[in-house]
Backbone as a printed PyTorch tensor [residue, N CA C, xyz], in Angstrom:
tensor([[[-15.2760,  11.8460,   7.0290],
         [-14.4740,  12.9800,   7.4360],
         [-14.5160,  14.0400,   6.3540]],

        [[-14.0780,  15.3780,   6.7410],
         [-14.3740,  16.4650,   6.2030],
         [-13.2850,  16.3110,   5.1300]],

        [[-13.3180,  17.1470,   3.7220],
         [-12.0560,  17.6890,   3.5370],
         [-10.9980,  18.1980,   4.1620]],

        [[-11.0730,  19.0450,   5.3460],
         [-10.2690,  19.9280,   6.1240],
         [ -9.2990,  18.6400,   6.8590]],

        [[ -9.8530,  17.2740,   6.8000],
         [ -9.2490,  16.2710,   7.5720],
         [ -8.5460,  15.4020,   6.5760]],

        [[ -8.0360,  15.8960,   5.5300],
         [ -7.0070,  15.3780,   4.4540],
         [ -5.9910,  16.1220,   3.9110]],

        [[ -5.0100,  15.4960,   3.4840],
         [ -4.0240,  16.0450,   2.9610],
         [ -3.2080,  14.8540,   1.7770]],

        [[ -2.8370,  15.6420,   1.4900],
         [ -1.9990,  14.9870,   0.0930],
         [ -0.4730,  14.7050,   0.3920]],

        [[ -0.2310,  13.5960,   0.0780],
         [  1.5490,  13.8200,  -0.1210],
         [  1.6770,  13.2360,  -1.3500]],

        [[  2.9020,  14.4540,  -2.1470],
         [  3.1290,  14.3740,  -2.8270],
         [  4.8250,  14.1310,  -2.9910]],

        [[  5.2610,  13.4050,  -4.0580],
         [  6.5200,  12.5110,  -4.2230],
         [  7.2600,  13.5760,  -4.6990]],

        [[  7.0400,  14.7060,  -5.4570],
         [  8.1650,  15.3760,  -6.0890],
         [  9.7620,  15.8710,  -5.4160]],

        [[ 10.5180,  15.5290,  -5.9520],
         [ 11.6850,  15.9470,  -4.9740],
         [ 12.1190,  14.7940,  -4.5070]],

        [[ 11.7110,  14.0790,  -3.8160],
         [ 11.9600,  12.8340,  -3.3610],
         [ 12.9400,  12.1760,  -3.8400]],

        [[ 13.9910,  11.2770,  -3.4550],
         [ 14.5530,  10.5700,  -3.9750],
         [ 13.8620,   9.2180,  -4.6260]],

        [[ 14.1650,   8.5190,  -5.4060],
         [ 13.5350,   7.3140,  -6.4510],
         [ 12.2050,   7.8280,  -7.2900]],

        [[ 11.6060,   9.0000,  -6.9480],
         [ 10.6180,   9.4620,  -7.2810],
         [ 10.8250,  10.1010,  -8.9230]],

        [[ 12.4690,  10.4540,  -9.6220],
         [ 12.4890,  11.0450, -10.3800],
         [ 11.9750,  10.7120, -11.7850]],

        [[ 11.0550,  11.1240, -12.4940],
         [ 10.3310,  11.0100, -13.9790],
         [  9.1140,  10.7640, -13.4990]],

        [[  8.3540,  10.4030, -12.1900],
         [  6.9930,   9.9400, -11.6900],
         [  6.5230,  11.0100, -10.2080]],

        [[  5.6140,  11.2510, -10.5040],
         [  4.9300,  12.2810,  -9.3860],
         [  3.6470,  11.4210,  -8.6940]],

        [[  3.9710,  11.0490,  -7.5970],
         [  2.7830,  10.6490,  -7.1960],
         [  2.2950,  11.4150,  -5.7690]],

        [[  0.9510,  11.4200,  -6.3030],
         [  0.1240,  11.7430,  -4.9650],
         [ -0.7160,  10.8420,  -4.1590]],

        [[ -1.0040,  11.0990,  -2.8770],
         [ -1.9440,  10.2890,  -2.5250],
         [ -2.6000,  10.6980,  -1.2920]],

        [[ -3.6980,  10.8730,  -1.1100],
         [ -4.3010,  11.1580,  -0.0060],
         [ -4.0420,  10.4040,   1.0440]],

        [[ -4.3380,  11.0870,   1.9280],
         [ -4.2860,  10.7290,   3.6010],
         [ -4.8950,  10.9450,   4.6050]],

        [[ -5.0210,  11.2070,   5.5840],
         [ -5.7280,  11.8220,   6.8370],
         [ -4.7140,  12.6550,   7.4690]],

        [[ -5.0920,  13.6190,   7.4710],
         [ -4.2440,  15.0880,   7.8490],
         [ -3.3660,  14.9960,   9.0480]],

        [[ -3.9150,  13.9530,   9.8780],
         [ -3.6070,  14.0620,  10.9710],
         [ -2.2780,  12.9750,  11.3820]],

        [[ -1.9510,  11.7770,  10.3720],
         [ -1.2330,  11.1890,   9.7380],
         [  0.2470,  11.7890,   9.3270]],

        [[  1.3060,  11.5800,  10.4940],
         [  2.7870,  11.8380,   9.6870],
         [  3.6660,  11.2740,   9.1660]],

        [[  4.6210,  11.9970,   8.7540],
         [  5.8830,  10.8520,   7.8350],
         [  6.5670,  10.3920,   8.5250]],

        [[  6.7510,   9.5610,   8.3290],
         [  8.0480,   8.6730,   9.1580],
         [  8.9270,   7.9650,   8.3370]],

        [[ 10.2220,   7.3660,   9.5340],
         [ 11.5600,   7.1380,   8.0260],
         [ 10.5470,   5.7820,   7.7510]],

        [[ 10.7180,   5.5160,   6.9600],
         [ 10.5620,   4.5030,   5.9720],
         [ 11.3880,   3.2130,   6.3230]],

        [[ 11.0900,   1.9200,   6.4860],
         [ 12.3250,   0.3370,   7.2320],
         [ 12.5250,  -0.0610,   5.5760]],

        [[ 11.5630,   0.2470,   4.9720],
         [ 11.9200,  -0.5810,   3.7590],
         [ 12.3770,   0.8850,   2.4880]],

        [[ 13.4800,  -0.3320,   1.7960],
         [ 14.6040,   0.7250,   1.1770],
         [ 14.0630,   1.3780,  -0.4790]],

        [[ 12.9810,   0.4240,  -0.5220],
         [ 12.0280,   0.9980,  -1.8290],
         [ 11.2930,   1.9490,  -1.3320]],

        [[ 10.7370,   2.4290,  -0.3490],
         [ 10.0310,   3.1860,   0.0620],
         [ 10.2130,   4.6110,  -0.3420]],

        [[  9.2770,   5.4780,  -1.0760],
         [  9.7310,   6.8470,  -1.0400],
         [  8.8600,   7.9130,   0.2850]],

        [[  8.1420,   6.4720,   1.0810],
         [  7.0310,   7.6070,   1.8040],
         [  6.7180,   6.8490,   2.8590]],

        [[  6.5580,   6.8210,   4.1850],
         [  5.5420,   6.2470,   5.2460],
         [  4.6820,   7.4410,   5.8490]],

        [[  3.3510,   6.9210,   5.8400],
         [  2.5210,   7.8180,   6.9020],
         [  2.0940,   6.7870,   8.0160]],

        [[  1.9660,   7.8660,   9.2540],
         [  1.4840,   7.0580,  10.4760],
         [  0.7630,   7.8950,  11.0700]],

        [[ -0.3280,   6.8570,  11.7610],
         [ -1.5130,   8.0010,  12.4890],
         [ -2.1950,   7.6130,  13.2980]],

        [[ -2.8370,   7.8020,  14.6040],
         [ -4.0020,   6.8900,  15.1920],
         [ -5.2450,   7.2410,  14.2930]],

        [[ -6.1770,   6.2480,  14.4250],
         [ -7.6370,   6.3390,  13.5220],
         [ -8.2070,   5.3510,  14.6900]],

        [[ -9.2320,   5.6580,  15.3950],
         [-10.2100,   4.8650,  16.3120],
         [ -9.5950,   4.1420,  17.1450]],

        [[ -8.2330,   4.0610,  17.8040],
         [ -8.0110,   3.5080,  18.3650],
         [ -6.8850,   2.3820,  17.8880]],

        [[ -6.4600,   2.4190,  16.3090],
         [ -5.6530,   1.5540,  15.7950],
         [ -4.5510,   2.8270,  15.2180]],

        [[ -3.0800,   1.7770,  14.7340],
         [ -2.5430,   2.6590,  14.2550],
         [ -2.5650,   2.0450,  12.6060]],

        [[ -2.8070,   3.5940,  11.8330],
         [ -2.7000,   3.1910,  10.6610],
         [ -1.8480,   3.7490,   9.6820]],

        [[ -1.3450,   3.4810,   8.6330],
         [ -0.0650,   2.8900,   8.1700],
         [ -0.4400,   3.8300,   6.4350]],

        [[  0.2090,   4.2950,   6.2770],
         [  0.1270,   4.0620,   4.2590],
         [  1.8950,   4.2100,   4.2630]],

        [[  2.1120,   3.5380,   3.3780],
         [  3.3400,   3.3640,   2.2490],
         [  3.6030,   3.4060,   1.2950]],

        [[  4.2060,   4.3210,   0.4820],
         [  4.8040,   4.6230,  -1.0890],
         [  5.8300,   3.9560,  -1.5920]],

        [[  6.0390,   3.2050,  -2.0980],
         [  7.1140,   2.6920,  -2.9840],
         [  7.4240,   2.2830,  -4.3340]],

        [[  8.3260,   2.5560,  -4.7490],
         [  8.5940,   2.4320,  -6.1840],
         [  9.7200,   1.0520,  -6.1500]],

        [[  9.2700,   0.4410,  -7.3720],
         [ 10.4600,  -0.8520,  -7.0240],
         [ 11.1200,  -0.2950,  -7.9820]],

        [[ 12.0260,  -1.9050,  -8.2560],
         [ 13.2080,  -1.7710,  -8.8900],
         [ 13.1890,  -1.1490, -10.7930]],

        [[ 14.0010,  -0.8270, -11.0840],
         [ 13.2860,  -0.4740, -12.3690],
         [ 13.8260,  -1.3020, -13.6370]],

        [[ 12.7190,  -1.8320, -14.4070],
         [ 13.1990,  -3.0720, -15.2150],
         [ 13.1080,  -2.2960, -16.7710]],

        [[ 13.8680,  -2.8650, -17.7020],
         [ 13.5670,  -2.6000, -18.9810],
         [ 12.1350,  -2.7560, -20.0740]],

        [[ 11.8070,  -4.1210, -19.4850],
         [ 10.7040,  -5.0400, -19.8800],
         [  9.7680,  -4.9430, -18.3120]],

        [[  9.1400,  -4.0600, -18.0940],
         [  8.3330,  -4.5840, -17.2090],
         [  6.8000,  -5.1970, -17.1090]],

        [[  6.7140,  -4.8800, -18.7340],
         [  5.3580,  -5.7760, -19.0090],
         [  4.9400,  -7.3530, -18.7240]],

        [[  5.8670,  -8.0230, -18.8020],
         [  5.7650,  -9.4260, -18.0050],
         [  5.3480,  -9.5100, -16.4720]],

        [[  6.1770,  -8.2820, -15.8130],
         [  5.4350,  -8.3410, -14.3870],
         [  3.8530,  -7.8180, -14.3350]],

        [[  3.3070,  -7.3190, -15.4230],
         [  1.9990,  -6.2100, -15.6540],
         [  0.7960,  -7.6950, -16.0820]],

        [[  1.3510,  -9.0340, -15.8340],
         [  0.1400,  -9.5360, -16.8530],
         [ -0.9820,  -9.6620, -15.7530]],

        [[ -2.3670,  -9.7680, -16.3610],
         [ -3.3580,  -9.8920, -15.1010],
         [ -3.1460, -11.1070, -14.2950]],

        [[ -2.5370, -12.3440, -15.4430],
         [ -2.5820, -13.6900, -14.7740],
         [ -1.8350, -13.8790, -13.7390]],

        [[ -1.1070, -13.0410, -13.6260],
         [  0.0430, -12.6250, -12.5020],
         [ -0.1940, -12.3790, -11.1920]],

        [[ -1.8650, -12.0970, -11.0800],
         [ -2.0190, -11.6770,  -9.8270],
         [ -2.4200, -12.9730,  -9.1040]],

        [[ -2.4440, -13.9500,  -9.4130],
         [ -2.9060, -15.3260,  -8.6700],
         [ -1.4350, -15.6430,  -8.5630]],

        [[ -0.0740, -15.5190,  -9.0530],
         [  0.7690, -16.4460,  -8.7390],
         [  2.3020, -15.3060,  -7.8360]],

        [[  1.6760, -13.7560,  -7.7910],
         [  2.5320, -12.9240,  -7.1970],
         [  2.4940, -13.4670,  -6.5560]],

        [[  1.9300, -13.5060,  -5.2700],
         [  1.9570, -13.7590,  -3.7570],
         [  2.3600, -15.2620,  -3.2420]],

        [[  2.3560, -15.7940,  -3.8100],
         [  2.2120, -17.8810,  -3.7740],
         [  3.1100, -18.3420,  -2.9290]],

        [[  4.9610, -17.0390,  -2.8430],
         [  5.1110, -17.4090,  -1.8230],
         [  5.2930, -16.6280,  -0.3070]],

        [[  4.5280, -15.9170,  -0.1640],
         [  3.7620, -14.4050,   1.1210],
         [  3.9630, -15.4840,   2.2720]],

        [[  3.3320, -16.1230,   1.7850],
         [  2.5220, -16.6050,   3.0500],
         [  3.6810, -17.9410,   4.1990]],

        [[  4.6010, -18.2440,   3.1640],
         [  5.7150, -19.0800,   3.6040],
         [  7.0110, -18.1250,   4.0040]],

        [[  7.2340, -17.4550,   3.4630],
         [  8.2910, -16.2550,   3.7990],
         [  7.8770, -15.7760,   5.0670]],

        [[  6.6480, -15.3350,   5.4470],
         [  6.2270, -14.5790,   6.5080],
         [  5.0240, -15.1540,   7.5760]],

        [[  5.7980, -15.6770,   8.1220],
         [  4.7950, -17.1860,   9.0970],
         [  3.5680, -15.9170,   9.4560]],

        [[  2.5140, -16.3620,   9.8180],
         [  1.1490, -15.6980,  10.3640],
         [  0.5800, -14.9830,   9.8500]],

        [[  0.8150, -14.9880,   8.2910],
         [  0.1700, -14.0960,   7.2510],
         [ -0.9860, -15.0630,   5.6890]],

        [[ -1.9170, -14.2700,   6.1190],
         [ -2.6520, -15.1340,   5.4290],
         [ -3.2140, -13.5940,   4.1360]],

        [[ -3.0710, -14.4000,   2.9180],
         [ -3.2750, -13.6950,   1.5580],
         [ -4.9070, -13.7450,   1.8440]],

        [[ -6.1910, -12.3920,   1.4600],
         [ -7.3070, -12.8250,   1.9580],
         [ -7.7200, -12.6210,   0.4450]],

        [[ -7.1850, -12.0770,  -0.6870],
         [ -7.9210, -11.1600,  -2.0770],
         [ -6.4980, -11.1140,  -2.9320]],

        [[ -6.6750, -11.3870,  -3.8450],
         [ -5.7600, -10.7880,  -5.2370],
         [ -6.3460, -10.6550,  -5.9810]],

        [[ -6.3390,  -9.3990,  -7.0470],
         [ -7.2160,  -9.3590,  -8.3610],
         [ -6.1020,  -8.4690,  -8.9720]],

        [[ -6.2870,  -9.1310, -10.1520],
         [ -5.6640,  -7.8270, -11.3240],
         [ -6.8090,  -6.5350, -11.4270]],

        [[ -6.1500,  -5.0660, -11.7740],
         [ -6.7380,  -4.5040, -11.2820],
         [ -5.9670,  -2.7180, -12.5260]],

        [[ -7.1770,  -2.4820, -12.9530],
         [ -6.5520,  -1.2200, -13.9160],
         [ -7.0260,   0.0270, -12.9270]],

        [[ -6.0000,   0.8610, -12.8240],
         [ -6.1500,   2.3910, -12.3110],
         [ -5.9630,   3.2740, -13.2760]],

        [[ -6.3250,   4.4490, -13.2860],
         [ -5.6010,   5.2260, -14.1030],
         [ -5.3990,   4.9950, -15.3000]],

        [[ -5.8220,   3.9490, -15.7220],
         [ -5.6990,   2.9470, -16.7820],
         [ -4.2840,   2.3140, -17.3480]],

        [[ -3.6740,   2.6040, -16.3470],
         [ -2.4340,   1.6600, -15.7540],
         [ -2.6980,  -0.0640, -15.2860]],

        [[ -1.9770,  -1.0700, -15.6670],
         [ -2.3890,  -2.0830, -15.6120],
         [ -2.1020,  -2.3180, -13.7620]],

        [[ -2.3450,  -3.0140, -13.3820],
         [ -1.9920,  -3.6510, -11.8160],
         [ -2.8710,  -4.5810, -10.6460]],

        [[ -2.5310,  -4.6400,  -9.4190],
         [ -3.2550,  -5.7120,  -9.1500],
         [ -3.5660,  -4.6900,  -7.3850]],

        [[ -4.1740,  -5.9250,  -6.8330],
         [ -5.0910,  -4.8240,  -5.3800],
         [ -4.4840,  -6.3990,  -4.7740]],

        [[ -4.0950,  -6.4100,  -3.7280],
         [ -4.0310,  -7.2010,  -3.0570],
         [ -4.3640,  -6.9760,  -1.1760]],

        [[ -5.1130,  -8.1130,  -0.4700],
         [ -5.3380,  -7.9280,   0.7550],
         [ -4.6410,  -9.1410,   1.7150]],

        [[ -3.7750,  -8.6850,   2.7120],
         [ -3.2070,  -9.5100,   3.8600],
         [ -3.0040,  -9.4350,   5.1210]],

        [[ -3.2270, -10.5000,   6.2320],
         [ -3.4610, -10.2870,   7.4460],
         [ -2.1300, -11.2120,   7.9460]],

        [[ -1.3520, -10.2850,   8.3960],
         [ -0.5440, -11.0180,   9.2400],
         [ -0.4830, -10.3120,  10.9550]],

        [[  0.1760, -12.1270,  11.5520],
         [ -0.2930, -11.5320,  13.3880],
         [  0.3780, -12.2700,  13.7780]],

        [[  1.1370, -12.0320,  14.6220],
         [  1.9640, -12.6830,  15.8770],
         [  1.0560, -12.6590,  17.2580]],

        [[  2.2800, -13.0710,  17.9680],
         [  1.2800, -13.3660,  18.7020],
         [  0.8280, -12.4130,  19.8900]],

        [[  1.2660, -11.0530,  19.4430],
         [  0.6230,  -9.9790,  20.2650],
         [  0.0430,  -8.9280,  19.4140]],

        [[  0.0010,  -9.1700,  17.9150],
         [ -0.4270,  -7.8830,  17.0520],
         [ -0.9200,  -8.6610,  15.9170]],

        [[ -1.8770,  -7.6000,  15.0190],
         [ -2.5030,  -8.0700,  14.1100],
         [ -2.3880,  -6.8270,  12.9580]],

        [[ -1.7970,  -7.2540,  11.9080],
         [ -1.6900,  -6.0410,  10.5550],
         [ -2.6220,  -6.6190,   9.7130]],

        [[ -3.6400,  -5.7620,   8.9120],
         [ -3.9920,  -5.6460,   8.1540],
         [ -3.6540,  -5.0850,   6.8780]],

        [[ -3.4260,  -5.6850,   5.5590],
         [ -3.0410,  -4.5890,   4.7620],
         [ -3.7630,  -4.5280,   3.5120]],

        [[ -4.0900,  -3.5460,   2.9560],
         [ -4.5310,  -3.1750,   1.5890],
         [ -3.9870,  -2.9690,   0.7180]],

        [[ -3.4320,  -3.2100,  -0.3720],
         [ -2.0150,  -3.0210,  -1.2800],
         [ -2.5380,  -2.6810,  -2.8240]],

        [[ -2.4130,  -1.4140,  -3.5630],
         [ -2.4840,  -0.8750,  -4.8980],
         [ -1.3260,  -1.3300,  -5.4370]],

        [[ -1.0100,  -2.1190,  -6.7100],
         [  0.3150,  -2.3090,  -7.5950],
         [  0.0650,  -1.5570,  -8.5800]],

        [[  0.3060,  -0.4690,  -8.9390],
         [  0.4220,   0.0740, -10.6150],
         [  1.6090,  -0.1630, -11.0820]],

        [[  1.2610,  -0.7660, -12.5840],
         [  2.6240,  -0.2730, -13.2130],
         [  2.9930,   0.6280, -13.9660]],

        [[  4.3100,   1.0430, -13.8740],
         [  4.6860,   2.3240, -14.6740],
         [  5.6290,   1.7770, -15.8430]],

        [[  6.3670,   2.8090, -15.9620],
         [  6.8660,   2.6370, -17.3720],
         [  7.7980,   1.9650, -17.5640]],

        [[  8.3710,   1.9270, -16.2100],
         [  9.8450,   0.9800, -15.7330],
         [  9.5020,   0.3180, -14.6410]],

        [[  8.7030,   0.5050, -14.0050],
         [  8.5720,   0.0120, -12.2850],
         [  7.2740,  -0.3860, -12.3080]],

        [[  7.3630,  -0.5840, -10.7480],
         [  5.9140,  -0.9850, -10.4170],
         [  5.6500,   0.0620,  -9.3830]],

        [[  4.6550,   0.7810,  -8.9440],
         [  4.6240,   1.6890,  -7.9290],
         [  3.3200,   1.0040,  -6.9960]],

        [[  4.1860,   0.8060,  -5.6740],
         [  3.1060,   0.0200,  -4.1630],
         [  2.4490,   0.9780,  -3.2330]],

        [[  1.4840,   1.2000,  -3.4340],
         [  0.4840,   2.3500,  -2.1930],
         [ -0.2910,   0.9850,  -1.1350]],

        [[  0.1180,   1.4050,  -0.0290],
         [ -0.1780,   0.0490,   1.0440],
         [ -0.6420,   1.4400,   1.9750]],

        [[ -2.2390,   0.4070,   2.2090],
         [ -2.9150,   1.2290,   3.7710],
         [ -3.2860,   0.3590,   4.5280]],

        [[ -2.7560,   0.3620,   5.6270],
         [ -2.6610,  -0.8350,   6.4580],
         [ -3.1690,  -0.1900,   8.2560]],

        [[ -3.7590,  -1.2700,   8.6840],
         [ -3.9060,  -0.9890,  10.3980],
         [ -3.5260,  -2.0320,  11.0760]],

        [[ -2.7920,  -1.5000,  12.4390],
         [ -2.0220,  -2.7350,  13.1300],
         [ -2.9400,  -2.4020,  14.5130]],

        [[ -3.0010,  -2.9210,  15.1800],
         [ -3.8860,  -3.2490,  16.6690],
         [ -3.1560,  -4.4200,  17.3750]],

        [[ -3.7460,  -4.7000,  18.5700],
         [ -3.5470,  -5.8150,  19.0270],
         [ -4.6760,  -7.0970,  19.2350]],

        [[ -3.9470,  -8.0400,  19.1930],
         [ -4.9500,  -8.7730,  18.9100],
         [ -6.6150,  -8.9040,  19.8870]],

        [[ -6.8130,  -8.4800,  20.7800],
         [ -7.8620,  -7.8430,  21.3970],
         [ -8.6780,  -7.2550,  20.9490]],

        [[ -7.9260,  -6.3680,  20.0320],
         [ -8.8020,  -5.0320,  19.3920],
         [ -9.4890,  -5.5830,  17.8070]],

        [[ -8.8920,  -6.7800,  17.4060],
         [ -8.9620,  -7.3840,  16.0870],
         [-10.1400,  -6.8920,  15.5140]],

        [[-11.3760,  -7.0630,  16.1560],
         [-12.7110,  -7.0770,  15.4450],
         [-12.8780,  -5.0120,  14.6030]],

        [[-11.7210,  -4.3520,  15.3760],
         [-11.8000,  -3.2290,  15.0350],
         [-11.3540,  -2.9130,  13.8140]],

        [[-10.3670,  -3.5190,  13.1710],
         [ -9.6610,  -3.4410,  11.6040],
         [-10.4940,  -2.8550,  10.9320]],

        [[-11.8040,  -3.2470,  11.0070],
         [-12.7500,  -3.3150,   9.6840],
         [-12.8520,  -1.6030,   9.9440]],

        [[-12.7970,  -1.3200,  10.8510],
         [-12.7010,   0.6780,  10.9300],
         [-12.2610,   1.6320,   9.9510]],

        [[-10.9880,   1.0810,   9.8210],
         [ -9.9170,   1.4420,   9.0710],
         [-10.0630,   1.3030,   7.5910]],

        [[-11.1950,  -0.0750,   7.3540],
         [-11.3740,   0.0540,   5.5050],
         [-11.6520,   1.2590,   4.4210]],

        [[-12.8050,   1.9780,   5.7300],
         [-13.3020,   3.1020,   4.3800],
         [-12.2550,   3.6330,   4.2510]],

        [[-11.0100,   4.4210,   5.2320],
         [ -9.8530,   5.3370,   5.1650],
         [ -9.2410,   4.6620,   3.9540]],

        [[ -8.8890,   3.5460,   4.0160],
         [ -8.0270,   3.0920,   2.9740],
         [ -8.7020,   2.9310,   1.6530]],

        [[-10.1060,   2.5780,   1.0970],
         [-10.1980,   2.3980,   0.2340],
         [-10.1250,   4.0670,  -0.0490]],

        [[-10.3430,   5.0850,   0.1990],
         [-10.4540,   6.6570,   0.1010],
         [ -8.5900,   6.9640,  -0.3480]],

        [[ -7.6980,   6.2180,   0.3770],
         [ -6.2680,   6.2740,   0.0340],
         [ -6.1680,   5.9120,  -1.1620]],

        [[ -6.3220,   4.7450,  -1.6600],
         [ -6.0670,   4.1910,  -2.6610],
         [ -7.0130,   4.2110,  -3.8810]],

        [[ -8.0840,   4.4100,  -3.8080],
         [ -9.0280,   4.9520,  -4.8030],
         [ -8.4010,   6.5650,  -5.3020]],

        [[ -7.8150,   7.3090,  -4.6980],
         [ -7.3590,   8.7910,  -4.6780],
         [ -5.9250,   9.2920,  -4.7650]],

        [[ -5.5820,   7.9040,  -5.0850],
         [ -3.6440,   7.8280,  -5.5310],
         [ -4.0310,   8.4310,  -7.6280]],

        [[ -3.0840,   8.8170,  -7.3600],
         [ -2.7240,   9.7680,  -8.6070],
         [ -1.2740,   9.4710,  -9.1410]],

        [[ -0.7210,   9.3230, -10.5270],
         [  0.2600,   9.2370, -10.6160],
         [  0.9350,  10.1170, -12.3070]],

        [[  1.7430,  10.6700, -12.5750],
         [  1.9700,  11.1510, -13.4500],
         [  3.6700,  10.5510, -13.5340]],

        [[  3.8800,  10.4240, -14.6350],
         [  4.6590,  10.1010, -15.7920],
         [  5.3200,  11.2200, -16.5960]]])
């Protein structure tokens, strides 16, 4: 897709957003919506080929010490319990993972009931107090499953193109 078929959202102003500016690309055509989850400073939603696809901004909680949550070894034992909390979700990738040269991890998960199927792509950076979550995700139904893989280049283009200032 063209440039003319992107757009940026940017965090400034935002509530939880204050001391951190983040940007992140999108597909233009992609709007905001309220947000279900209360860390959230952002949802986009959009059709792309026939699926709907998803990005999410969030900033967590903010810790004093958050370098213990930053270690790489961390990224094999974050998730350990995903998959029991949330029946039909299977962890497919974790890696520790530097952006920006911010420490963090990339994580990939498929969860599906039994009429829908989410895919998700998940950026963790950490910041100076927090952790900041960029999630690009596509939901379909399970029919459409073999189509997910559509949706990868958009997201790796999301999350390769997240920006964050301090």
């Amino acid at each position: 897709a063209g440039a003319q078929d992107w757009a940026t959202f940017d965090s400034r102003g935002l509530p939880r957003s204050q001391g951190v500016v983040i940007r992140v690309p999108h597909p233009a055509a992609w709007q905001r919506v309220p947000p279900d989850d209360e860390l959230a400073l952002a949802e986009l939603r959009g059709a792309h080929a026939g699926l709907t696809g998803i990005v999410q901004i969030a900033r967590g909680r903010r810790h004093a010490d958050i370098a213990p949550l930053c270690r790489p070894e961390r990224a094999r034992t974050m998730l350990a319990d995903l998959e029991a909390q949330a029946p039909g979700t299977r962890v497919t990738d974790v890696v520790a993972h530097v952006h920006q040269g911010r420490p963090g991890f990339e994580l990939r998960y498929e969860r599906t009931d039994d009429q829908q199927v989410l895919r998700v792509h998940t950026r963790i950076l950490c910041l100076r107090d927090s952790r900041l979550v960029v999630s690009c995700a596509a939901t379909t139904d399970l029919r459409q499953r073999h189509r997910l893989a559509e949706l990868a280049p958009v997201c790796a283009r999301v999350l390769a193109g997240v920006e964050v200032s301090e």
